[in-house]
Amino acid sequence: MRTVAEHLAACLEIAQAAPPLDVVLLDAVGCVLAQDVVAPIDLPAVDLAGLDGYAVSSAQVTEASPGAPVVLEVIDAVRAGDMRPMRLVPGAAILIDSGAPLPLGADAVVPWQDSDRGESRVALSRAVGPGDHVRRRGEDVRAGTTVLARGSRVSARQIALLAGLGLHRVRVHPAPRVVVISIGDELVEPGQGREAGDVFDANGHALASAVTDAGGRAFRVAAVPDELRALAETIEDQLVRADMLLTTGGLSAGQGDTVKEVLAPLGGVRFDTVAMSPGRQLGLGLIDGTPIFCLPGDPVSAQIAFETFVRPVLRQIAGRDSLHRSSLPARISIGWHSPAGRREFVPVRLSGSPSRGYTAEPTAQPGRSSLHGLARANGLAVVPEETHTVVAGDSLHCLVLDA
């Protein structure tokens, strides 16, 4: 029997970070940068008006006030993107839009609302100093500055910066493509008719969602029956697009041992009893160089096994520095008996604060499989293998699911 730590180490060993790729910006969303990003230009590239108004020499409006406005000639107008050579002369102002290049000779902008909005002559009723309402060249980013560090996750905010610097491709660890295969004669698709004995495929949907949440790209396959040829053909078909295969079900010790019968002859997959609760039988290996993880069919067991073993692997393949959920100690609200020699994971509802401490209330009776309880949980209390009895008030480390 393997311990949880031993099985996790084996999982992480077979799945290394994917080779980096240069991708266009939209394909980089959700991925992790494989190298530092260095700004190729200043941002802004030139001095820009910070708002709509009049570009002026601040020295000419030092005495301006509502009671004694300064009147200047309006000699031109400049809009965003207008790069005509333009120079301000003494006694003049230039009408300017927010984001437009500041003309030579101007060092400030008088806001539109502090003027009479004149078009040929303008009365300015407020003084400004050098640099007022101006975005200076390079004030946001200087060329040569490392703006995003390797290992950063790319989201919309980072895309805005990359695009603003004129970059259209970036080097990332691509999101791993994970094919999720549910196995079982009894499985039917949610939304379809259900007959006696049928079970809706909760695992396929839940695990595909978990893959996406962990940074992977999920491809869910319709449920496969407990039939050797059907499963073998499905696995063979899916290998061409998968960086990882994830199966759920077909691990029964009785008649439904489909996964072992199909995969064992391939020689690269082993099945172990892992000292954990819920879930015990797990498969792990390589098929033609592609990692495969075989999880139980019970939905709660499958999701807890995913959290424990598969999610860290996905984050490793995606190039993430932090592989594991954050955890915190919490006082348990009730007591129960925990299985001897096994690490138990109990869905709990965490509440509290860093200053007051945290409490954890099980969302279902420990030891019972409850989808409703798991859905209500925001953490997993972890009971060590050597703890056989949990007493109300005991402190356990809890993995935080909704961080």
PDB file of C-alpha atoms in Angstrom, residues 104-307:
ATOM      1  CA  LEU A 104       6.926  71.293 -28.551  1.00  0.00           C
ATOM      2  CA  GLY A 105       7.105  74.289 -26.266  1.00  0.00           C
ATOM      3  CA  ALA A 106       4.150  73.155 -24.126  1.00  0.00           C
ATOM      4  CA  ASP A 107       4.735  71.758 -20.657  1.00  0.00           C
ATOM      5  CA  ALA A 108       1.216  71.601 -19.174  1.00  0.00           C
ATOM      6  CA  VAL A 109      -2.465  71.246 -20.014  1.00  0.00           C
ATOM      7  CA  VAL A 110      -5.226  73.517 -18.732  1.00  0.00           C
ATOM      8  CA  PRO A 111      -8.369  71.390 -18.342  1.00  0.00           C
ATOM      9  CA  TRP A 112     -11.311  72.109 -20.620  1.00  0.00           C
ATOM     10  CA  GLN A 113     -13.536  73.004 -17.676  1.00  0.00           C
ATOM     11  CA  ASP A 114     -11.100  75.773 -16.570  1.00  0.00           C
ATOM     12  CA  SER A 115     -11.636  77.729 -19.791  1.00  0.00           C
ATOM     13  CA  ASP A 116     -14.363  79.459 -21.756  1.00  0.00           C
ATOM     14  CA  ARG A 117     -13.870  76.748 -24.425  1.00  0.00           C
ATOM     15  CA  GLY A 118     -12.886  79.259 -27.058  1.00  0.00           C
ATOM     16  CA  GLU A 119     -11.868  78.070 -30.525  1.00  0.00           C
ATOM     17  CA  SER A 120      -9.852  81.040 -31.850  1.00  0.00           C
ATOM     18  CA  ARG A 121      -9.137  82.769 -28.536  1.00  0.00           C
ATOM     19  CA  VAL A 122      -9.472  81.131 -25.136  1.00  0.00           C
ATOM     20  CA  ALA A 123      -9.773  82.594 -21.653  1.00  0.00           C
ATOM     21  CA  LEU A 124      -8.014  80.342 -19.116  1.00  0.00           C
ATOM     22  CA  SER A 125      -9.185  80.750 -15.532  1.00  0.00           C
ATOM     23  CA  ARG A 126      -6.743  78.532 -13.614  1.00  0.00           C
ATOM     24  CA  ALA A 127      -2.957  78.468 -13.287  1.00  0.00           C
ATOM     25  CA  VAL A 128      -1.017  75.272 -13.955  1.00  0.00           C
ATOM     26  CA  GLY A 129       2.552  74.247 -13.215  1.00  0.00           C
ATOM     27  CA  PRO A 130       5.082  72.363 -15.351  1.00  0.00           C
ATOM     28  CA  GLY A 131       3.893  68.803 -15.915  1.00  0.00           C
ATOM     29  CA  ASP A 132       0.324  69.379 -14.724  1.00  0.00           C
ATOM     30  CA  HIS A 133      -2.114  67.051 -16.529  1.00  0.00           C
ATOM     31  CA  VAL A 134       0.690  65.602 -18.640  1.00  0.00           C
ATOM     32  CA  ARG A 135       1.704  61.937 -18.934  1.00  0.00           C
ATOM     33  CA  ARG A 136       5.469  62.120 -19.354  1.00  0.00           C
ATOM     34  CA  ARG A 137       7.335  59.842 -21.723  1.00  0.00           C
ATOM     35  CA  GLY A 138       8.329  56.649 -19.912  1.00  0.00           C
ATOM     36  CA  GLU A 139       6.542  57.568 -16.663  1.00  0.00           C
ATOM     37  CA  ASP A 140       4.707  54.219 -16.744  1.00  0.00           C
ATOM     38  CA  VAL A 141       7.461  52.003 -18.149  1.00  0.00           C
ATOM     39  CA  ARG A 142      11.018  52.694 -19.254  1.00  0.00           C
ATOM     40  CA  ALA A 143      12.467  50.758 -22.207  1.00  0.00           C
ATOM     41  CA  GLY A 144      14.655  47.918 -20.924  1.00  0.00           C
ATOM     42  CA  THR A 145      12.631  47.414 -17.733  1.00  0.00           C
ATOM     43  CA  THR A 146      11.514  43.881 -16.851  1.00  0.00           C
ATOM     44  CA  VAL A 147       7.762  44.386 -16.683  1.00  0.00           C
ATOM     45  CA  LEU A 148       6.605  40.773 -16.162  1.00  0.00           C
ATOM     46  CA  ALA A 149       8.658  38.076 -14.504  1.00  0.00           C
ATOM     47  CA  ARG A 150       8.993  34.516 -15.671  1.00  0.00           C
ATOM     48  CA  GLY A 151       6.403  32.409 -13.858  1.00  0.00           C
ATOM     49  CA  SER A 152       3.727  35.116 -13.957  1.00  0.00           C
ATOM     50  CA  ARG A 153       0.250  34.000 -14.996  1.00  0.00           C
ATOM     51  CA  VAL A 154      -1.151  35.927 -17.959  1.00  0.00           C
ATOM     52  CA  SER A 155      -4.617  37.442 -17.584  1.00  0.00           C
ATOM     53  CA  ALA A 156      -6.418  40.394 -19.163  1.00  0.00           C
ATOM     54  CA  ARG A 157      -4.376  42.896 -17.137  1.00  0.00           C
ATOM     55  CA  GLN A 158      -1.089  41.504 -18.397  1.00  0.00           C
ATOM     56  CA  ILE A 159      -2.418  41.327 -21.963  1.00  0.00           C
ATOM     57  CA  ALA A 160      -3.162  45.069 -21.784  1.00  0.00           C
ATOM     58  CA  LEU A 161       0.447  45.794 -20.818  1.00  0.00           C
ATOM     59  CA  LEU A 162       1.922  43.485 -23.464  1.00  0.00           C
ATOM     60  CA  ALA A 163      -0.255  44.924 -26.201  1.00  0.00           C
ATOM     61  CA  GLY A 164       0.431  48.478 -25.027  1.00  0.00           C
ATOM     62  CA  LEU A 165       4.155  47.798 -25.468  1.00  0.00           C
ATOM     63  CA  GLY A 166       3.552  46.618 -29.029  1.00  0.00           C
ATOM     64  CA  LEU A 167       4.222  42.933 -28.314  1.00  0.00           C
ATOM     65  CA  HIS A 168       2.009  40.519 -30.257  1.00  0.00           C
ATOM     66  CA  ARG A 169       3.632  37.219 -29.225  1.00  0.00           C
ATOM     67  CA  VAL A 170       4.943  35.973 -25.902  1.00  0.00           C
ATOM     68  CA  ARG A 171       6.758  32.848 -24.707  1.00  0.00           C
ATOM     69  CA  VAL A 172       4.684  30.710 -22.329  1.00  0.00           C
ATOM     70  CA  HIS A 173       4.269  27.255 -20.917  1.00  0.00           C
ATOM     71  CA  PRO A 174       1.165  26.119 -22.819  1.00  0.00           C
ATOM     72  CA  ALA A 175      -1.878  25.050 -20.840  1.00  0.00           C
ATOM     73  CA  PRO A 176      -1.900  21.234 -20.714  1.00  0.00           C
ATOM     74  CA  ARG A 177      -4.598  19.546 -22.801  1.00  0.00           C
ATOM     75  CA  VAL A 178      -6.414  17.044 -20.605  1.00  0.00           C
ATOM     76  CA  VAL A 179      -8.876  14.474 -21.939  1.00  0.00           C
ATOM     77  CA  VAL A 180     -11.425  13.404 -19.308  1.00  0.00           C
ATOM     78  CA  ILE A 181     -12.977   9.941 -19.808  1.00  0.00           C
ATOM     79  CA  SER A 182     -15.828   8.688 -17.619  1.00  0.00           C
ATOM     80  CA  ILE A 183     -16.313   4.907 -17.588  1.00  0.00           C
ATOM     81  CA  GLY A 184     -19.431   2.952 -16.669  1.00  0.00           C
ATOM     82  CA  ASP A 185     -22.432   1.195 -18.231  1.00  0.00           C
ATOM     83  CA  GLU A 186     -24.730   3.065 -15.850  1.00  0.00           C
ATOM     84  CA  LEU A 187     -23.676   6.586 -16.859  1.00  0.00           C
ATOM     85  CA  VAL A 188     -26.003   8.884 -18.785  1.00  0.00           C
ATOM     86  CA  GLU A 189     -25.575  12.508 -19.781  1.00  0.00           C
ATOM     87  CA  PRO A 190     -27.291  15.128 -17.600  1.00  0.00           C
ATOM     88  CA  GLY A 191     -30.366  16.352 -19.431  1.00  0.00           C
ATOM     89  CA  GLN A 192     -31.107  12.971 -20.982  1.00  0.00           C
ATOM     90  CA  GLY A 193     -33.796  10.564 -19.861  1.00  0.00           C
ATOM     91  CA  ARG A 194     -32.883   8.425 -16.862  1.00  0.00           C
ATOM     92  CA  GLU A 195     -34.049   4.877 -16.346  1.00  0.00           C
ATOM     93  CA  ALA A 196     -33.849   2.716 -13.245  1.00  0.00           C
ATOM     94  CA  GLY A 197     -30.207   2.027 -12.445  1.00  0.00           C
ATOM     95  CA  ASP A 198     -28.881   4.935 -14.507  1.00  0.00           C
ATOM     96  CA  VAL A 199     -26.582   7.511 -12.926  1.00  0.00           C
ATOM     97  CA  PHE A 200     -25.941  10.979 -14.313  1.00  0.00           C
ATOM     98  CA  ASP A 201     -22.285  11.546 -15.207  1.00  0.00           C
ATOM     99  CA  ALA A 202     -21.239  13.976 -12.482  1.00  0.00           C
ATOM    100  CA  ASN A 203     -17.542  13.141 -12.717  1.00  0.00           C
ATOM    101  CA  GLY A 204     -17.007  14.036 -16.357  1.00  0.00           C
ATOM    102  CA  HIS A 205     -18.377  17.520 -15.847  1.00  0.00           C
ATOM    103  CA  ALA A 206     -16.774  18.067 -12.436  1.00  0.00           C
ATOM    104  CA  LEU A 207     -13.307  16.906 -13.455  1.00  0.00           C
ATOM    105  CA  ALA A 208     -13.357  18.876 -16.715  1.00  0.00           C
ATOM    106  CA  SER A 209     -14.246  21.977 -14.695  1.00  0.00           C
ATOM    107  CA  ALA A 210     -11.504  21.196 -12.180  1.00  0.00           C
ATOM    108  CA  VAL A 211      -8.970  20.883 -15.007  1.00  0.00           C
ATOM    109  CA  THR A 212      -9.931  24.317 -16.326  1.00  0.00           C
ATOM    110  CA  ASP A 213      -9.767  25.798 -12.825  1.00  0.00           C
ATOM    111  CA  ALA A 214      -6.259  24.377 -12.390  1.00  0.00           C
ATOM    112  CA  GLY A 215      -5.051  26.031 -15.614  1.00  0.00           C
ATOM    113  CA  GLY A 216      -5.523  23.186 -18.112  1.00  0.00           C
ATOM    114  CA  ARG A 217      -7.623  22.865 -21.261  1.00  0.00           C
ATOM    115  CA  ALA A 218     -10.249  20.179 -20.745  1.00  0.00           C
ATOM    116  CA  PHE A 219     -11.662  17.902 -23.451  1.00  0.00           C
ATOM    117  CA  ARG A 220     -14.494  15.838 -22.082  1.00  0.00           C
ATOM    118  CA  VAL A 221     -15.381  12.545 -23.788  1.00  0.00           C
ATOM    119  CA  ALA A 222     -18.885  11.119 -23.617  1.00  0.00           C
ATOM    120  CA  ALA A 223     -19.154   8.320 -21.056  1.00  0.00           C
ATOM    121  CA  VAL A 224     -17.642   5.026 -22.211  1.00  0.00           C
ATOM    122  CA  PRO A 225     -19.313   1.715 -21.198  1.00  0.00           C
ATOM    123  CA  ASP A 226     -17.524  -0.990 -19.200  1.00  0.00           C
ATOM    124  CA  GLU A 227     -16.433  -2.687 -22.413  1.00  0.00           C
ATOM    125  CA  LEU A 228     -12.783  -3.391 -23.168  1.00  0.00           C
ATOM    126  CA  ARG A 229     -12.718  -2.585 -26.882  1.00  0.00           C
ATOM    127  CA  ALA A 230     -14.709   0.634 -26.478  1.00  0.00           C
ATOM    128  CA  LEU A 231     -12.350   1.923 -23.799  1.00  0.00           C
ATOM    129  CA  ALA A 232      -9.212   0.864 -25.698  1.00  0.00           C
ATOM    130  CA  GLU A 233     -10.404   2.584 -28.867  1.00  0.00           C
ATOM    131  CA  THR A 234     -11.346   5.730 -26.958  1.00  0.00           C
ATOM    132  CA  ILE A 235      -7.933   5.963 -25.305  1.00  0.00           C
ATOM    133  CA  GLU A 236      -6.150   5.347 -28.623  1.00  0.00           C
ATOM    134  CA  ASP A 237      -8.242   8.021 -30.362  1.00  0.00           C
ATOM    135  CA  GLN A 238      -7.665  10.617 -27.647  1.00  0.00           C
ATOM    136  CA  LEU A 239      -3.891  10.200 -27.372  1.00  0.00           C
ATOM    137  CA  VAL A 240      -3.353  12.363 -30.457  1.00  0.00           C
ATOM    138  CA  ARG A 241      -4.652  15.507 -28.721  1.00  0.00           C
ATOM    139  CA  ALA A 242      -3.840  14.846 -25.080  1.00  0.00           C
ATOM    140  CA  ASP A 243      -0.996  16.038 -22.887  1.00  0.00           C
ATOM    141  CA  MET A 244      -2.682  14.025 -20.140  1.00  0.00           C
ATOM    142  CA  LEU A 245      -5.446  11.425 -19.887  1.00  0.00           C
ATOM    143  CA  LEU A 246      -7.749  11.375 -16.884  1.00  0.00           C
ATOM    144  CA  THR A 247     -10.124   8.452 -16.373  1.00  0.00           C
ATOM    145  CA  THR A 248     -12.754   8.032 -13.710  1.00  0.00           C
ATOM    146  CA  GLY A 249     -14.512   4.767 -12.902  1.00  0.00           C
ATOM    147  CA  GLY A 250     -13.804   1.234 -14.115  1.00  0.00           C
ATOM    148  CA  LEU A 251     -11.636   0.423 -11.097  1.00  0.00           C
ATOM    149  CA  SER A 252     -14.051  -1.881  -9.281  1.00  0.00           C
ATOM    150  CA  ALA A 253     -12.492  -4.904  -7.635  1.00  0.00           C
ATOM    151  CA  GLY A 254     -15.397  -6.953  -8.968  1.00  0.00           C
ATOM    152  CA  GLN A 255     -16.841  -7.194 -12.456  1.00  0.00           C
ATOM    153  CA  GLY A 256     -16.165  -3.610 -13.539  1.00  0.00           C
ATOM    154  CA  ASP A 257     -12.348  -3.730 -13.598  1.00  0.00           C
ATOM    155  CA  THR A 258     -12.230  -2.410 -17.174  1.00  0.00           C
ATOM    156  CA  VAL A 259      -9.398   0.101 -16.786  1.00  0.00           C
ATOM    157  CA  LYS A 260      -6.904  -2.422 -15.420  1.00  0.00           C
ATOM    158  CA  GLU A 261      -7.700  -4.983 -18.116  1.00  0.00           C
ATOM    159  CA  VAL A 262      -7.177  -2.421 -20.876  1.00  0.00           C
ATOM    160  CA  LEU A 263      -4.115  -0.646 -19.461  1.00  0.00           C
ATOM    161  CA  ALA A 264      -2.190  -3.361 -17.631  1.00  0.00           C
ATOM    162  CA  PRO A 265      -1.014  -5.099 -20.859  1.00  0.00           C
ATOM    163  CA  LEU A 266       0.545  -1.831 -21.999  1.00  0.00           C
ATOM    164  CA  GLY A 267       3.088  -2.197 -19.220  1.00  0.00           C
ATOM    165  CA  GLY A 268       3.469   1.478 -18.373  1.00  0.00           C
ATOM    166  CA  VAL A 269       0.572   1.845 -15.943  1.00  0.00           C
ATOM    167  CA  ARG A 270       0.483   0.546 -12.379  1.00  0.00           C
ATOM    168  CA  PHE A 271      -2.415   0.376  -9.960  1.00  0.00           C
ATOM    169  CA  ASP A 272      -1.969   0.861  -6.245  1.00  0.00           C
ATOM    170  CA  THR A 273      -4.000   0.937  -3.100  1.00  0.00           C
ATOM    171  CA  VAL A 274      -3.297   4.334  -1.577  1.00  0.00           C
ATOM    172  CA  ALA A 275      -3.720   4.842   2.169  1.00  0.00           C
ATOM    173  CA  MET A 276      -6.378   7.548   1.959  1.00  0.00           C
ATOM    174  CA  SER A 277     -10.061   8.039   2.604  1.00  0.00           C
ATOM    175  CA  PRO A 278     -12.197   8.478   0.628  1.00  0.00           C
ATOM    176  CA  GLY A 279     -10.877   6.542  -2.357  1.00  0.00           C
ATOM    177  CA  ARG A 280      -8.207   3.903  -2.314  1.00  0.00           C
ATOM    178  CA  GLN A 281      -7.545   2.321  -5.723  1.00  0.00           C
ATOM    179  CA  LEU A 282      -5.666   4.639  -8.124  1.00  0.00           C
ATOM    180  CA  GLY A 283      -3.822   4.158 -11.393  1.00  0.00           C
ATOM    181  CA  LEU A 284      -0.800   6.032 -12.707  1.00  0.00           C
ATOM    182  CA  GLY A 285       1.528   5.689 -15.657  1.00  0.00           C
ATOM    183  CA  LEU A 286       2.481   6.579 -19.211  1.00  0.00           C
ATOM    184  CA  ILE A 287       0.916   5.519 -22.516  1.00  0.00           C
ATOM    185  CA  ASP A 288       3.154   6.363 -25.462  1.00  0.00           C
ATOM    186  CA  GLY A 289       4.746   9.035 -23.290  1.00  0.00           C
ATOM    187  CA  THR A 290       1.411  10.584 -22.252  1.00  0.00           C
ATOM    188  CA  PRO A 291       0.662  10.586 -18.494  1.00  0.00           C
ATOM    189  CA  ILE A 292      -2.559   8.887 -17.465  1.00  0.00           C
ATOM    190  CA  PHE A 293      -4.257   9.167 -14.085  1.00  0.00           C
ATOM    191  CA  CYS A 294      -7.009   6.720 -13.161  1.00  0.00           C
ATOM    192  CA  LEU A 295      -9.403   7.944 -10.478  1.00  0.00           C
ATOM    193  CA  PRO A 296     -12.297   6.223  -8.673  1.00  0.00           C
ATOM    194  CA  GLY A 297     -15.851   6.393  -9.978  1.00  0.00           C
ATOM    195  CA  ASP A 298     -17.390   7.728  -6.764  1.00  0.00           C
ATOM    196  CA  PRO A 299     -17.785  11.472  -7.410  1.00  0.00           C
ATOM    197  CA  VAL A 300     -16.559  12.632  -4.002  1.00  0.00           C
ATOM    198  CA  SER A 301     -13.582  10.257  -4.071  1.00  0.00           C
ATOM    199  CA  ALA A 302     -12.745  11.335  -7.626  1.00  0.00           C
ATOM    200  CA  GLN A 303     -12.748  15.028  -6.799  1.00  0.00           C
ATOM    201  CA  ILE A 304     -10.674  14.602  -3.648  1.00  0.00           C
ATOM    202  CA  ALA A 305      -8.174  12.426  -5.543  1.00  0.00           C
ATOM    203  CA  PHE A 306      -8.001  15.128  -8.221  1.00  0.00           C
ATOM    204  CA  GLU A 307      -7.306  17.811  -5.602  1.00  0.00           C
TER     205      GLU A 307
END
